Short mmCIF file of C-alpha atoms in Angstrom, two decimals:
data_model
loop_
_atom_site.label_atom_id
_atom_site.label_comp_id
_atom_site.label_asym_id
_atom_site.label_seq_id
_atom_site.Cartn_x
_atom_site.Cartn_y
_atom_site.Cartn_z
CA MET A 1 15.93 143.01 126.69
CA ASN A 2 16.46 142.04 130.10
CA VAL A 3 14.72 145.19 132.26
CA LYS A 4 17.38 145.33 135.19
CA GLU A 5 20.38 145.60 132.55
CA VAL A 6 18.46 148.26 131.28
CA ILE A 7 17.87 150.15 134.66
CA ALA A 8 21.69 149.18 135.35
CA ARG A 9 22.79 150.81 131.84
CA VAL A 10 20.92 154.26 132.96
CA GLU A 11 22.15 154.42 136.30
CA ARG A 12 25.80 154.36 135.15
CA ILE A 13 24.44 157.32 132.54
CA GLU A 14 27.36 159.36 133.77
CA SER A 15 29.97 157.50 132.80
CA LEU A 16 28.65 156.66 129.03
CA PRO A 17 30.54 157.73 126.45
CA THR A 18 27.65 159.87 124.57
CA ILE A 19 26.64 162.16 127.63
CA PRO A 20 27.83 165.55 126.85
CA PRO A 21 30.70 167.25 129.60
CA ILE A 22 28.43 169.88 130.97
CA LEU A 23 25.11 167.47 131.24
CA LYS A 24 28.00 165.34 133.28
CA LYS A 25 29.32 168.32 135.70
CA ILE A 26 25.74 169.19 136.38
CA LEU A 27 24.45 165.90 137.32
CA SER A 28 27.42 164.77 139.63
CA ILE A 29 26.43 168.56 141.16
CA ILE A 30 21.95 167.97 141.51
CA GLU A 31 22.90 164.22 142.57
CA ASP A 32 24.32 165.48 145.46
CA PRO A 33 21.61 165.96 148.67
CA ASN A 34 23.37 168.28 149.97
CA VAL A 35 24.33 170.79 147.55
CA SER A 36 23.35 174.41 148.56
CA LEU A 37 21.38 177.24 146.57
CA ASN A 38 25.36 179.08 146.59
CA LYS A 39 27.41 175.92 144.98
CA ILE A 40 25.03 175.79 142.17
CA THR A 41 25.04 179.60 141.62
CA GLU A 42 28.41 179.55 141.69
CA PHE A 43 28.71 176.38 139.33
CA VAL A 44 26.29 178.14 136.06
CA SER A 45 27.73 181.54 136.99
CA THR A 46 31.26 179.86 135.41
CA ASP A 47 29.90 179.19 132.21
CA PRO A 48 28.29 182.01 130.34
CA THR A 49 26.18 179.71 128.37
CA LEU A 50 24.52 177.84 130.72
CA THR A 51 23.82 181.42 132.42
CA ALA A 52 22.00 183.01 129.39
CA ARG A 53 20.28 179.62 129.05
CA ILE A 54 18.92 179.56 132.40
CA LEU A 55 18.09 183.28 132.66
CA LYS A 56 16.40 182.97 128.94
CA MET A 57 14.09 180.40 130.37
CA VAL A 58 13.01 181.99 133.78
CA ASN A 59 12.61 185.31 132.02
CA SER A 60 10.25 183.65 129.21
CA PRO A 61 6.64 183.65 129.38
CA VAL A 62 6.66 179.31 130.38
CA TYR A 63 7.03 180.88 134.64
CA GLY A 64 5.66 184.00 133.99
CA PHE A 65 8.59 186.50 134.91
CA PRO A 66 9.09 188.37 132.02
CA GLY A 67 12.20 190.34 132.09
CA ARG A 68 11.84 190.02 136.05
CA ILE A 69 15.00 188.24 136.64
CA SER A 70 18.50 189.01 135.71
CA SER A 71 20.86 186.56 137.87
CA ILE A 72 20.93 183.12 138.95
CA SER A 73 20.92 184.28 142.53
CA HIS A 74 17.87 186.17 141.92
CA ALA A 75 16.53 182.67 139.89
CA MET A 76 17.51 180.46 143.03
CA VAL A 77 15.85 182.06 145.21
CA ILE A 78 12.41 183.03 143.42
CA LEU A 79 12.29 179.25 142.16
CA GLY A 80 14.13 177.53 144.67
CA LEU A 81 16.83 174.74 144.50
CA ASN A 82 14.39 172.45 143.52
CA ALA A 83 12.53 173.67 140.94
CA VAL A 84 15.91 174.97 139.41
CA LYS A 85 18.06 171.17 139.82
CA GLY A 86 14.63 170.76 137.57
CA LEU A 87 15.42 173.71 135.48
CA LEU A 88 19.40 173.21 135.43
CA LEU A 89 18.57 169.91 133.82
CA GLY A 90 16.32 170.63 131.42
CA VAL A 91 18.23 173.36 129.34
CA SER A 92 21.00 171.17 129.56
CA VAL A 93 19.22 168.31 127.48
CA PHE A 94 18.19 170.77 124.93
CA GLU A 95 21.16 169.94 122.43
CA ILE A 96 20.50 166.43 122.82
CA MET A 97 16.96 166.75 122.14
CA GLN A 98 17.18 169.24 119.88
CA LYS A 99 19.99 166.63 118.14
CA ASN A 100 18.67 163.20 118.61
CA MET A 101 14.92 163.63 118.50
CA ILE A 102 13.42 166.85 116.65
CA GLY A 103 10.42 168.43 118.42
CA LEU A 104 10.57 166.88 121.81
CA TRP A 105 12.33 169.75 123.19
CA GLU A 106 9.16 171.55 121.60
CA HIS A 107 6.65 169.51 123.32
CA SER A 108 8.62 169.76 126.33
CA LEU A 109 8.35 173.76 126.87
CA SER A 110 4.37 173.40 125.62
CA THR A 111 3.73 170.74 128.70
CA ALA A 112 5.35 173.44 131.17
CA ILE A 113 3.71 176.06 129.94
CA PHE A 114 -0.17 174.01 130.09
CA ALA A 115 1.36 172.77 133.49
CA ARG A 116 1.66 176.05 134.67
CA ILE A 117 -1.65 177.68 133.58
CA ILE A 118 -3.42 174.57 134.78
CA ALA A 119 -1.42 174.17 138.77
CA THR A 120 -2.22 178.62 138.98
CA LYS A 121 -6.50 177.73 137.85
CA LYS A 122 -5.57 175.07 140.98
CA GLU A 123 -4.08 177.51 143.32
CA LEU A 124 -1.42 175.51 143.91
CA GLN A 125 1.47 177.35 145.76
CA SER A 126 4.10 176.38 143.36
CA PRO A 127 3.18 176.61 139.42
CA GLU A 128 6.92 177.02 138.93
CA GLU A 129 7.98 174.27 140.62
CA ILE A 130 4.81 171.84 138.14
CA SER A 131 5.52 173.33 135.52
CA ILE A 132 9.19 172.21 135.70
CA ALA A 133 7.59 168.86 136.07
CA GLY A 134 6.09 169.26 132.87
CA LEU A 135 9.48 170.23 131.50
CA LEU A 136 11.10 167.42 132.86
CA HIS A 137 8.21 164.60 131.87
CA ASP A 138 10.01 163.09 129.34
CA ILE A 139 13.35 163.18 130.42
CA GLY A 140 13.42 159.01 130.24
CA LYS A 141 13.48 159.41 126.74
CA VAL A 142 16.11 161.71 126.65
CA ILE A 143 17.70 159.19 128.70
CA PHE A 144 16.75 156.15 126.52
CA ILE A 145 18.38 157.92 123.82
CA ILE A 146 21.72 158.53 125.21
CA ALA A 147 22.01 154.98 126.74
CA PHE A 148 20.16 153.34 123.96
CA LYS A 149 20.60 155.63 120.99
CA ASP A 150 19.58 153.17 117.25
CA GLU A 151 17.63 150.97 119.22
CA TYR A 152 15.13 153.94 120.73
CA LEU A 153 15.58 155.95 117.36
CA LYS A 154 13.99 152.57 115.80
CA LEU A 155 11.42 152.22 118.22
CA LEU A 156 9.88 155.25 117.85
CA GLU A 157 9.64 154.45 113.53
CA SER A 158 8.35 150.97 115.13
CA ALA A 159 5.68 152.81 116.86
CA ARG A 160 5.11 155.36 113.77
CA ILE A 161 4.14 152.42 111.46
CA LYS A 162 2.70 150.19 113.55
CA LYS A 163 0.68 153.24 115.14
CA GLN A 164 1.24 152.09 118.51
CA TYR A 165 1.76 154.15 121.31
CA ILE A 166 5.43 154.80 122.46
CA TYR A 167 5.25 154.32 126.09
CA GLU A 168 3.86 150.09 124.64
CA VAL A 169 6.76 149.50 122.36
CA GLU A 170 9.22 151.01 125.41
CA ARG A 171 7.86 148.24 127.37
CA ASP A 172 7.47 145.76 124.47
CA TYR A 173 11.01 145.99 123.97
CA PHE A 174 13.22 147.31 126.68
CA GLY A 175 10.53 146.08 129.47
CA ILE A 176 10.07 149.25 131.18
CA THR A 177 8.31 153.09 129.60
CA HIS A 178 10.41 156.33 129.63
CA ALA A 179 7.93 157.78 132.39
CA GLU A 180 9.46 154.86 134.58
CA ILE A 181 13.04 155.09 133.54
CA GLY A 182 12.64 158.94 134.18
CA GLY A 183 10.93 158.33 137.70
CA ILE A 184 14.17 156.10 138.53
CA ILE A 185 16.55 158.36 137.31
CA ALA A 186 14.56 161.26 138.75
CA GLN A 187 15.01 159.68 142.75
CA LYS A 188 18.99 158.67 141.68
CA TRP A 189 19.89 162.61 141.23
CA HIS A 190 17.81 163.23 145.33
CA PHE A 191 14.50 165.24 143.38
CA PRO A 192 11.80 165.49 145.46
CA SER A 193 8.59 163.29 145.30
CA LYS A 194 6.83 166.43 143.96
CA LEU A 195 8.69 166.24 140.64
CA ILE A 196 9.24 162.35 140.44
CA GLU A 197 5.59 161.23 140.84
CA PRO A 198 4.29 163.60 137.86
CA ILE A 199 7.55 162.63 135.76
CA MET A 200 7.16 158.24 136.62
CA TYR A 201 3.23 158.03 136.20
CA HIS A 202 2.56 161.03 133.82
CA HIS A 203 0.60 158.07 131.43
CA ARG A 204 -0.96 156.70 134.63
CA PRO A 205 -1.61 159.14 136.94
CA GLN A 206 -4.46 157.35 139.00
CA VAL A 207 -1.55 155.33 140.76
CA SER A 208 0.50 158.46 142.03
CA GLU A 209 0.69 158.39 145.65
CA LYS A 210 1.57 161.79 147.92
CA PHE A 211 0.74 164.10 144.43
CA LYS A 212 -1.98 163.13 143.16
CA LEU A 213 -3.36 166.76 141.45
CA GLU A 214 0.54 167.89 140.34
CA THR A 215 0.53 164.09 138.15
CA ALA A 216 -2.92 164.72 137.33
CA ILE A 217 -1.82 167.85 135.48
CA VAL A 218 1.12 166.81 134.00
CA HIS A 219 -1.10 164.43 132.53
CA LEU A 220 -3.47 166.55 131.24
CA SER A 221 -0.77 169.07 129.79
CA ASN A 222 0.84 166.30 128.36
CA THR A 223 -2.57 165.58 126.46
CA LEU A 224 -2.86 168.88 125.72
CA ALA A 225 0.03 169.39 124.50
CA ILE A 226 0.01 166.87 121.96
CA ALA A 227 -3.36 168.30 120.85
CA ARG A 228 -2.16 171.48 120.53
CA GLY A 229 0.02 170.01 117.95
CA ILE A 230 3.34 171.91 119.16
CA GLY A 231 6.19 169.75 118.84
CA TYR A 232 6.88 165.93 118.37
CA SER A 233 6.76 163.28 121.46
CA GLY A 234 7.08 160.07 119.52
CA GLU A 235 3.10 160.01 119.53
CA ILE A 236 1.47 159.80 116.15
CA PHE A 237 -2.13 159.67 118.09
CA VAL A 238 -3.25 162.28 121.42
CA PRO A 239 -3.91 159.83 124.12
CA SER A 240 -7.13 159.81 126.14
CA VAL A 241 -6.96 161.69 129.37
CA HIS A 242 -6.95 159.35 132.06
CA VAL A 243 -10.94 159.40 133.15
CA TYR A 244 -9.73 159.99 137.02
CA THR A 245 -7.95 162.87 135.85
CA TRP A 246 -11.37 164.36 134.75
CA GLU A 247 -12.91 163.92 137.78
CA LEU A 248 -9.73 164.78 140.19
CA LEU A 249 -9.52 168.34 138.33
CA ASN A 250 -13.36 168.44 137.16
CA PHE A 251 -12.80 171.12 134.73
CA ARG A 252 -16.03 172.30 132.28
CA GLU A 253 -15.46 172.31 128.53
CA GLU A 254 -15.64 175.35 128.60
CA GLU A 255 -12.68 175.88 130.95
CA ILE A 256 -10.66 173.61 128.90
CA VAL A 257 -11.15 175.97 126.24
CA GLU A 258 -9.76 178.54 128.19
CA ILE A 259 -7.05 177.03 129.15
CA PHE A 260 -5.85 176.83 125.36
CA LYS A 261 -6.57 180.47 124.53
CA GLU A 262 -4.46 181.23 127.72
CA ALA A 263 -1.70 179.04 126.26
CA GLU A 264 -1.39 180.44 122.83
CA GLU A 265 0.33 184.16 123.34
CA PRO A 266 3.05 182.22 125.51
CA LEU A 267 2.99 179.03 123.60
CA TYR A 268 4.42 181.37 120.50
CA ALA A 269 5.96 183.78 122.39
CA THR A 270 8.30 180.97 124.43
CA GLY A 271 9.12 179.70 120.63
CA GLU A 272 10.34 182.63 119.17
CA ASN A 273 12.62 183.73 122.35
CA PHE A 274 14.11 181.07 123.14
CA LEU A 275 14.82 179.27 119.96
CA SER A 276 15.60 182.24 117.86
CA ASP A 277 19.41 182.59 118.42
CA GLU A 278 20.43 178.74 119.75
#
């Protein structure tokens, strides 16, 4: 398949008939580079389901504010515009993930939890924002599912049968990977580089330019989430952590063990909490 045609099709994703109306509205809002916190607050507040899902997410153990955020406006102030735009997109694709790629949402949540824990250990200023990058790192798979559902589901099966990484079969068929597609779409939606680079380079952290640490954290978090075995990312193997990431983050073996231990409670609690009444 011609890569230019693939990119052109996913960039017209808002016009595809398979995209849910609510996601179409969300995309039209976050695509506006001049959108304000007030406008997003107003939009979310008109949709009770979306409001409940956002509040449940920000009060879940993923973000470490259990029971403290009672309104969308409060969430906006604490998390900031960029993180909320990412969170809005993340929770809006929940049903697409659940219906089309069982387990991808749980994998994304797990990656977000590991990313927040690691970002906190590395004393980054906005661990919640890195957590959002973890939540969205596989958004390119959702884009592929929306734009090329039949072909993509066959590719997942092909990767399983051939025992290849999913990004390898994507590149063979589409000429581009879900990580690259996710990065391109994140640019189109005017996300900041702090979110774009971890999404685009989460399989190639060594080529990140401006946000090397953030990208390395999402790369490691994705691998730890797969290794922990919660959800389904499409991979049948646990990918190797790039040596560049080990050198940059400089964790000792016992610190990795501690990260796994810290993640256990939020992994369990978030799964129970978020999925219980869906």
